[in-house]
Amino acid sequence: MRVLCVSLVSFGAIIMLFSIYKYCKSLINLKIRMNAEKLFGDRIYAVCLLMMVFFLAGYIISIAGFTSEDVPGTQDLLIACIFFLGAIFVLAMITMLRRMFSAMIENSNLAVAREAAEQSNKAKSEFLSNMSHEIRTPMNAILGITEIQFQNEALDPGVKEAFDKIYASGDMLLGIINDILDLSKIEAGKLELIIDRYETASLINDTAQLNMMRIAGKPIKFELYADENIPSVFEGDELRVKQILNNLLSNSFKYTAEGTVKLSVYPEDDKKNEEYITLVFKVSDTGQGMTKEQVSKLFDEYSQFNREANRTTEGTGLGMSITRNLVQMMNGSIDVESEPGKGSVFIVRLPQRKTDTGVLGRDLADNLQQFNVAGTMQMKRVQITREPMPYGSVLIVDDVETNIYVAKGLMAPYGLTVDSADSGFAAIEKIKRGNVYDIVFMDHMMPKMDGIEATKIIRSTGYTSPVVALTANALAGQAEIFLESGFDDFISKPIDIRQLNIVLNKHIRDKQPPEVLEAARAKRAGADSGDTSTEDNKKPVVDPRFAEIFARDARKSLAVLDEISEKGDYSSEENIKTYVINVHGMKSALANVGETKLSEIAQRLEKAGRDGEIKLIESETPAFLLSLRDFVNELVPVADTSEEDNKATTEEDREYLIEKLGELKAVCAEYNKKKAKEIVTQLREKEWSRPARELLNVISEHLLHSEFDETAQAAADYIKRNGQ
């Protein structure tokens, strides 16, 4: 009996000790994994541990008691059994607590993962914002200058057709940008449908005309069927309906090498709501087709179907994901049928509100199927009525001269008085001097002081006239931010002239009395009917002005690239980032002025910078900078650009330059590259004439490659030419 009692209590004590060990281990693990400040987060944990320690002490005392007793009785055996069962119960409770702790740790890990995901999403939004600005800025120049050229009615038909294709391609590229930005809006839950009346025939025609360009040289037949019973006018978000249809057609053309792509449009009665009709788009093709697995992944974000077979196919992989979200927002549906090697069929059903305007009819439906509706999307963009506004004045604030040029060109037909400022500081100074404008067009992203900060300062001076935001940052929620920051309106870049026209009419024309408007219109009518014989003799206004602007921007980039080239430290993250930004800017600018060869070199150097190919950058950058400088000086001679470039070196400066060049010769004889660079840096702190600047550029290039003899010789030649 004694042995049995002692054994039961001893086993109970061991189990209790094991339970205490497991309990403490779980608490410590909980503390570490949840980063708790104290070992026992709550008092109950400490109380439980204390109770188990007391129980363990009781077990030990009981063992001693059973051992000392002569003959344990039945009652003692019952107590020993209770002690043993109590230990089993405690172990079971500890096991449950450990599971609870595991759940707490898992929840903690989920919270950490959620926070990391939120940080990642924030970083992505910031990236989209920056990317939006960087891409839309050059697109503003491309589309804006094309719009300006369309205003020339005397333009040769062949040239007009070329500009039409440039505009269409640029508009297509802008669509890719918008896809990426739309994803951000959808994820943020801020993409809203704008419901208005739209013409069904225009929607179908515009989409068909745009997507005809996607055929390119492929042997594809594009068929269009439009049901004559489709209502001629619907109420809905025309832009988003077009986006859905364009995404579907884009995919079909993209993945069809030959065969047929067909678009069918027809109505279905909406059984759930008599106020609506379901507009059905059926897009079928004879392309690659998809497996069931590929169809299941078709709507995943950033997923481009069958990447291995379509590595050369352009696209972000966002189109179908956005399409599905837009369809769901419109309470519609999208179905996909596909078979590998036979093609795909996409059917989209969109409920659209009815109107009392009748149906397309047989004639218009036939014309649509033959692509006979007059006009294209590109040409309609410039077919707006521009009211003459010689009484109006505007201020354009932008740090990129090309953008100012484009904005001025788009506003030229209105006859406005246009002033400009290249920074927020300059705009504030103009306002403080008492200048008042009908509209201040304020760029958003500018260095040192952005447009929002500049506008707040302008408003603080008591300025109450309209300020309109001009921005390439078109992320969700930006309009509200601008309006809350003192702006009166918002225009995204690239500038849509229809939107610009609305803003000008709203803030300038509509505030004038009738007699002023009539006088301006009469003056315009008189000018239009007058002698225009001199118009044909005018030189093109774009090329010389654009060349001058290009030269100024290029010289700014050259100054930055020269400085980086002097340092020779391309391994620095900041230097390589600055290098890539400036070479990227030159790549686009050079292409815009027709210098394709240098543009290709800039593209190669940009890629090298992004890929970290330092040796390629070091070997090719000096020659690129030299060629770029020669091209800029040939395009727009320095003497013609600014008074600063004509600056003569004073006698005092000349003596200082010669003194420093003498020091440079001496340190080159000692092969002291560090000291030589310090001397060049000191010289660059002053403003010099063109020959002196060119000398410093040559010296910098020699030093980059440790060509000390050539550096000393260049310095000696300059000293000799200047009489010492």
mmCIF file of N, CA, C and O in Angstrom, residues 193-246:
data_model
loop_
_atom_site.group_PDB
_atom_site.id
_atom_site.type_symbol
_atom_site.label_atom_id
_atom_site.label_comp_id
_atom_site.label_asym_id
_atom_site.label_seq_id
_atom_site.Cartn_x
_atom_site.Cartn_y
_atom_site.Cartn_z
ATOM 1 N N LEU A 193 -17.399 55.992 -60.572
ATOM 2 C CA LEU A 193 -17.996 56.058 -61.902
ATOM 3 C C LEU A 193 -18.625 57.429 -62.107
ATOM 4 O O LEU A 193 -19.295 57.952 -61.217
ATOM 5 N N ILE A 194 -18.386 58.013 -63.268
ATOM 6 C CA ILE A 194 -18.962 59.323 -63.611
ATOM 7 C C ILE A 194 -20.083 59.073 -64.621
ATOM 8 O O ILE A 194 -19.833 58.774 -65.791
ATOM 9 N N ILE A 195 -21.310 59.165 -64.165
ATOM 10 C CA ILE A 195 -22.468 58.823 -64.989
ATOM 11 C C ILE A 195 -22.927 60.038 -65.790
ATOM 12 O O ILE A 195 -23.170 61.109 -65.240
ATOM 13 N N ASP A 196 -23.024 59.850 -67.102
ATOM 14 C CA ASP A 196 -23.483 60.916 -67.986
ATOM 15 C C ASP A 196 -24.004 60.265 -69.261
ATOM 16 O O ASP A 196 -23.796 59.074 -69.510
ATOM 17 N N ARG A 197 -24.657 61.058 -70.091
ATOM 18 C CA ARG A 197 -25.148 60.536 -71.370
ATOM 19 C C ARG A 197 -23.989 60.381 -72.352
ATOM 20 O O ARG A 197 -23.076 61.208 -72.381
ATOM 21 N N TYR A 198 -24.045 59.328 -73.151
ATOM 22 C CA TYR A 198 -23.041 59.160 -74.208
ATOM 23 C C TYR A 198 -23.688 58.493 -75.411
ATOM 24 O O TYR A 198 -24.680 57.764 -75.291
ATOM 25 N N GLU A 199 -23.111 58.767 -76.583
ATOM 26 C CA GLU A 199 -23.633 58.215 -77.823
ATOM 27 C C GLU A 199 -23.013 56.847 -78.074
ATOM 28 O O GLU A 199 -21.785 56.709 -78.129
ATOM 29 N N THR A 200 -23.856 55.860 -78.253
ATOM 30 C CA THR A 200 -23.370 54.492 -78.446
ATOM 31 C C THR A 200 -22.551 54.374 -79.727
ATOM 32 O O THR A 200 -21.522 53.688 -79.760
ATOM 33 N N ALA A 201 -22.995 55.037 -80.799
ATOM 34 C CA ALA A 201 -22.277 54.947 -82.079
ATOM 35 C C ALA A 201 -20.860 55.489 -81.948
ATOM 36 O O ALA A 201 -19.903 54.901 -82.475
ATOM 37 N N SER A 202 -20.699 56.616 -81.244
ATOM 38 C CA SER A 202 -19.364 57.195 -81.064
ATOM 39 C C SER A 202 -18.480 56.259 -80.250
ATOM 40 O O SER A 202 -17.298 56.079 -80.555
ATOM 41 N N LEU A 203 -19.060 55.657 -79.209
ATOM 42 C CA LEU A 203 -18.280 54.737 -78.382
ATOM 43 C C LEU A 203 -17.769 53.563 -79.213
ATOM 44 O O LEU A 203 -16.586 53.210 -79.159
ATOM 45 N N ILE A 204 -18.650 52.973 -80.012
ATOM 46 C CA ILE A 204 -18.250 51.816 -80.820
ATOM 47 C C ILE A 204 -17.239 52.222 -81.882
ATOM 48 O O ILE A 204 -16.219 51.555 -82.103
ATOM 49 N N ASN A 205 -17.502 53.353 -82.544
ATOM 50 C CA ASN A 205 -16.618 53.802 -83.621
ATOM 51 C C ASN A 205 -15.230 54.161 -83.094
ATOM 52 O O ASN A 205 -14.210 53.755 -83.664
ATOM 53 N N ASP A 206 -15.181 54.933 -82.016
ATOM 54 C CA ASP A 206 -13.883 55.334 -81.464
ATOM 55 C C ASP A 206 -13.059 54.115 -81.079
ATOM 56 O O ASP A 206 -11.851 54.048 -81.339
ATOM 57 N N THR A 207 -13.726 53.136 -80.465
ATOM 58 C CA THR A 207 -13.014 51.933 -80.035
ATOM 59 C C THR A 207 -12.519 51.134 -81.232
ATOM 60 O O THR A 207 -11.383 50.646 -81.243
ATOM 61 N N ALA A 208 -13.352 51.006 -82.241
ATOM 62 C CA ALA A 208 -12.959 50.252 -83.437
ATOM 63 C C ALA A 208 -11.790 50.924 -84.153
ATOM 64 O O ALA A 208 -10.817 50.277 -84.538
ATOM 65 N N GLN A 209 -11.878 52.255 -84.323
ATOM 66 C CA GLN A 209 -10.820 52.984 -85.022
ATOM 67 C C GLN A 209 -9.491 52.877 -84.274
ATOM 68 O O GLN A 209 -8.436 52.676 -84.883
ATOM 69 N N LEU A 210 -9.522 53.016 -82.966
ATOM 70 C CA LEU A 210 -8.298 52.939 -82.177
ATOM 71 C C LEU A 210 -7.670 51.556 -82.275
ATOM 72 O O LEU A 210 -6.456 51.422 -82.458
ATOM 73 N N ASN A 211 -8.507 50.523 -82.199
ATOM 74 C CA ASN A 211 -7.958 49.164 -82.171
ATOM 75 C C ASN A 211 -7.573 48.645 -83.547
ATOM 76 O O ASN A 211 -6.842 47.653 -83.636
ATOM 77 N N MET A 212 -8.020 49.290 -84.598
ATOM 78 C CA MET A 212 -7.552 48.935 -85.939
ATOM 79 C C MET A 212 -6.035 49.092 -86.034
ATOM 80 O O MET A 212 -5.355 48.358 -86.756
ATOM 81 N N MET A 213 -5.490 50.060 -85.279
ATOM 82 C CA MET A 213 -4.047 50.307 -85.310
ATOM 83 C C MET A 213 -3.262 49.137 -84.721
ATOM 84 O O MET A 213 -2.078 48.965 -85.005
ATOM 85 N N ARG A 214 -3.907 48.332 -83.890
ATOM 86 C CA ARG A 214 -3.207 47.224 -83.237
ATOM 87 C C ARG A 214 -2.908 46.084 -84.205
ATOM 88 O O ARG A 214 -2.107 45.200 -83.897
ATOM 89 N N ILE A 215 -3.566 46.085 -85.366
ATOM 90 C CA ILE A 215 -3.326 45.020 -86.341
ATOM 91 C C ILE A 215 -1.897 45.089 -86.854
ATOM 92 O O ILE A 215 -1.234 44.072 -87.045
ATOM 93 N N ALA A 216 -1.406 46.347 -87.054
ATOM 94 C CA ALA A 216 -0.057 46.584 -87.577
ATOM 95 C C ALA A 216 0.104 45.785 -88.872
ATOM 96 O O ALA A 216 -0.691 45.900 -89.770
ATOM 97 N N GLY A 217 1.156 44.962 -88.963
ATOM 98 C CA GLY A 217 1.391 44.217 -90.204
ATOM 99 C C GLY A 217 0.912 42.786 -90.135
ATOM 100 O O GLY A 217 1.209 41.981 -91.025
ATOM 101 N N LYS A 218 0.152 42.414 -89.103
ATOM 102 C CA LYS A 218 -0.278 41.025 -88.944
ATOM 103 C C LYS A 218 -1.470 40.721 -89.861
ATOM 104 O O LYS A 218 -2.328 41.578 -90.078
ATOM 105 N N PRO A 219 -1.529 39.496 -90.391
ATOM 106 C CA PRO A 219 -2.659 39.120 -91.270
ATOM 107 C C PRO A 219 -3.919 38.819 -90.463
ATOM 108 O O PRO A 219 -4.340 37.671 -90.309
ATOM 109 N N ILE A 220 -4.513 39.878 -89.942
ATOM 110 C CA ILE A 220 -5.710 39.737 -89.109
ATOM 111 C C ILE A 220 -6.870 40.487 -89.752
ATOM 112 O O ILE A 220 -6.721 41.631 -90.185
ATOM 113 N N LYS A 221 -8.024 39.847 -89.784
ATOM 114 C CA LYS A 221 -9.244 40.495 -90.251
ATOM 115 C C LYS A 221 -10.052 40.926 -89.032
ATOM 116 O O LYS A 221 -10.306 40.135 -88.135
ATOM 117 N N PHE A 222 -10.441 42.204 -89.005
ATOM 118 C CA PHE A 222 -11.210 42.742 -87.881
ATOM 119 C C PHE A 222 -12.656 42.915 -88.332
ATOM 120 O O PHE A 222 -12.945 43.689 -89.242
ATOM 121 N N GLU A 223 -13.569 42.196 -87.702
ATOM 122 C CA GLU A 223 -14.983 42.281 -88.045
ATOM 123 C C GLU A 223 -15.751 42.963 -86.914
ATOM 124 O O GLU A 223 -15.449 42.760 -85.737
ATOM 125 N N LEU A 224 -16.747 43.745 -87.298
ATOM 126 C CA LEU A 224 -17.572 44.454 -86.319
ATOM 127 C C LEU A 224 -19.042 44.231 -86.641
ATOM 128 O O LEU A 224 -19.479 44.428 -87.777
ATOM 129 N N TYR A 225 -19.795 43.813 -85.631
ATOM 130 C CA TYR A 225 -21.247 43.681 -85.773
ATOM 131 C C TYR A 225 -21.913 44.540 -84.709
ATOM 132 O O TYR A 225 -21.614 44.434 -83.513
ATOM 133 N N ALA A 226 -22.822 45.435 -85.145
ATOM 134 C CA ALA A 226 -23.578 46.284 -84.225
ATOM 135 C C ALA A 226 -25.066 46.064 -84.482
ATOM 136 O O ALA A 226 -25.546 46.270 -85.608
ATOM 137 N N ASP A 227 -25.799 45.668 -83.477
ATOM 138 C CA ASP A 227 -27.232 45.413 -83.614
ATOM 139 C C ASP A 227 -27.966 46.734 -83.823
ATOM 140 O O ASP A 227 -27.716 47.718 -83.131
ATOM 141 N N GLU A 228 -28.877 46.749 -84.766
ATOM 142 C CA GLU A 228 -29.599 47.987 -85.081
ATOM 143 C C GLU A 228 -30.548 48.403 -83.969
ATOM 144 O O GLU A 228 -31.011 49.545 -83.929
ATOM 145 N N ASN A 229 -30.852 47.517 -83.037
ATOM 146 C CA ASN A 229 -31.795 47.824 -81.951
ATOM 147 C C ASN A 229 -31.111 48.346 -80.688
ATOM 148 O O ASN A 229 -31.771 48.524 -79.662
ATOM 149 N N ILE A 230 -29.816 48.576 -80.754
ATOM 150 C CA ILE A 230 -29.124 49.166 -79.605
ATOM 151 C C ILE A 230 -29.602 50.611 -79.435
ATOM 152 O O ILE A 230 -29.655 51.368 -80.421
ATOM 153 N N PRO A 231 -29.952 51.038 -78.224
ATOM 154 C CA PRO A 231 -30.317 52.448 -78.008
ATOM 155 C C PRO A 231 -29.189 53.376 -78.465
ATOM 156 O O PRO A 231 -28.009 53.082 -78.252
ATOM 157 N N SER A 232 -29.553 54.476 -79.099
ATOM 158 C CA SER A 232 -28.532 55.389 -79.629
ATOM 159 C C SER A 232 -27.823 56.160 -78.527
ATOM 160 O O SER A 232 -26.685 56.609 -78.714
ATOM 161 N N VAL A 233 -28.473 56.328 -77.388
ATOM 162 C CA VAL A 233 -27.869 57.055 -76.266
ATOM 163 C C VAL A 233 -28.118 56.267 -74.981
ATOM 164 O O VAL A 233 -29.238 55.825 -74.726
ATOM 165 N N PHE A 234 -27.064 56.108 -74.193
ATOM 166 C CA PHE A 234 -27.161 55.472 -72.879
ATOM 167 C C PHE A 234 -26.748 56.462 -71.801
ATOM 168 O O PHE A 234 -26.147 57.503 -72.093
ATOM 169 N N GLU A 235 -27.051 56.124 -70.565
ATOM 170 C CA GLU A 235 -26.491 56.833 -69.414
ATOM 171 C C GLU A 235 -25.556 55.876 -68.682
ATOM 172 O O GLU A 235 -25.971 54.801 -68.250
ATOM 173 N N GLY A 236 -24.294 56.291 -68.563
ATOM 174 C CA GLY A 236 -23.296 55.461 -67.896
ATOM 175 C C GLY A 236 -21.957 56.169 -67.918
ATOM 176 O O GLY A 236 -21.865 57.351 -68.275
ATOM 177 N N ASP A 237 -20.901 55.468 -67.546
ATOM 178 C CA ASP A 237 -19.552 56.035 -67.565
ATOM 179 C C ASP A 237 -18.893 55.621 -68.876
ATOM 180 O O ASP A 237 -18.334 54.523 -69.001
ATOM 181 N N GLU A 238 -18.967 56.508 -69.880
ATOM 182 C CA GLU A 238 -18.463 56.189 -71.215
ATOM 183 C C GLU A 238 -16.975 55.841 -71.187
ATOM 184 O O GLU A 238 -16.529 54.893 -71.843
ATOM 185 N N LEU A 239 -16.185 56.612 -70.418
ATOM 186 C CA LEU A 239 -14.744 56.392 -70.369
ATOM 187 C C LEU A 239 -14.426 54.978 -69.881
ATOM 188 O O LEU A 239 -13.591 54.276 -70.457
ATOM 189 N N ARG A 240 -15.125 54.530 -68.822
ATOM 190 C CA ARG A 240 -14.834 53.207 -68.260
ATOM 191 C C ARG A 240 -15.375 52.083 -69.145
ATOM 192 O O ARG A 240 -14.786 51.002 -69.205
ATOM 193 N N VAL A 241 -16.473 52.325 -69.830
ATOM 194 C CA VAL A 241 -16.974 51.322 -70.778
ATOM 195 C C VAL A 241 -15.964 51.145 -71.908
ATOM 196 O O VAL A 241 -15.647 50.027 -72.321
ATOM 197 N N LYS A 242 -15.431 52.281 -72.403
ATOM 198 C CA LYS A 242 -14.397 52.213 -73.447
ATOM 199 C C LYS A 242 -13.165 51.471 -72.943
ATOM 200 O O LYS A 242 -12.547 50.690 -73.667
ATOM 201 N N GLN A 243 -12.806 51.733 -71.685
ATOM 202 C CA GLN A 243 -11.628 51.089 -71.117
ATOM 203 C C GLN A 243 -11.801 49.573 -71.078
ATOM 204 O O GLN A 243 -10.873 48.824 -71.408
ATOM 205 N N ILE A 244 -12.982 49.119 -70.682
ATOM 206 C CA ILE A 244 -13.268 47.679 -70.664
ATOM 207 C C ILE A 244 -13.137 47.094 -72.062
ATOM 208 O O ILE A 244 -12.470 46.076 -72.280
ATOM 209 N N LEU A 245 -13.767 47.754 -73.031
ATOM 210 C CA LEU A 245 -13.775 47.258 -74.399
ATOM 211 C C LEU A 245 -12.374 47.287 -75.008
ATOM 212 O O LEU A 245 -11.950 46.345 -75.698
ATOM 213 N N ASN A 246 -11.642 48.356 -74.744
ATOM 214 C CA ASN A 246 -10.266 48.457 -75.264
ATOM 215 C C ASN A 246 -9.364 47.373 -74.693
ATOM 216 O O ASN A 246 -8.517 46.817 -75.399
#
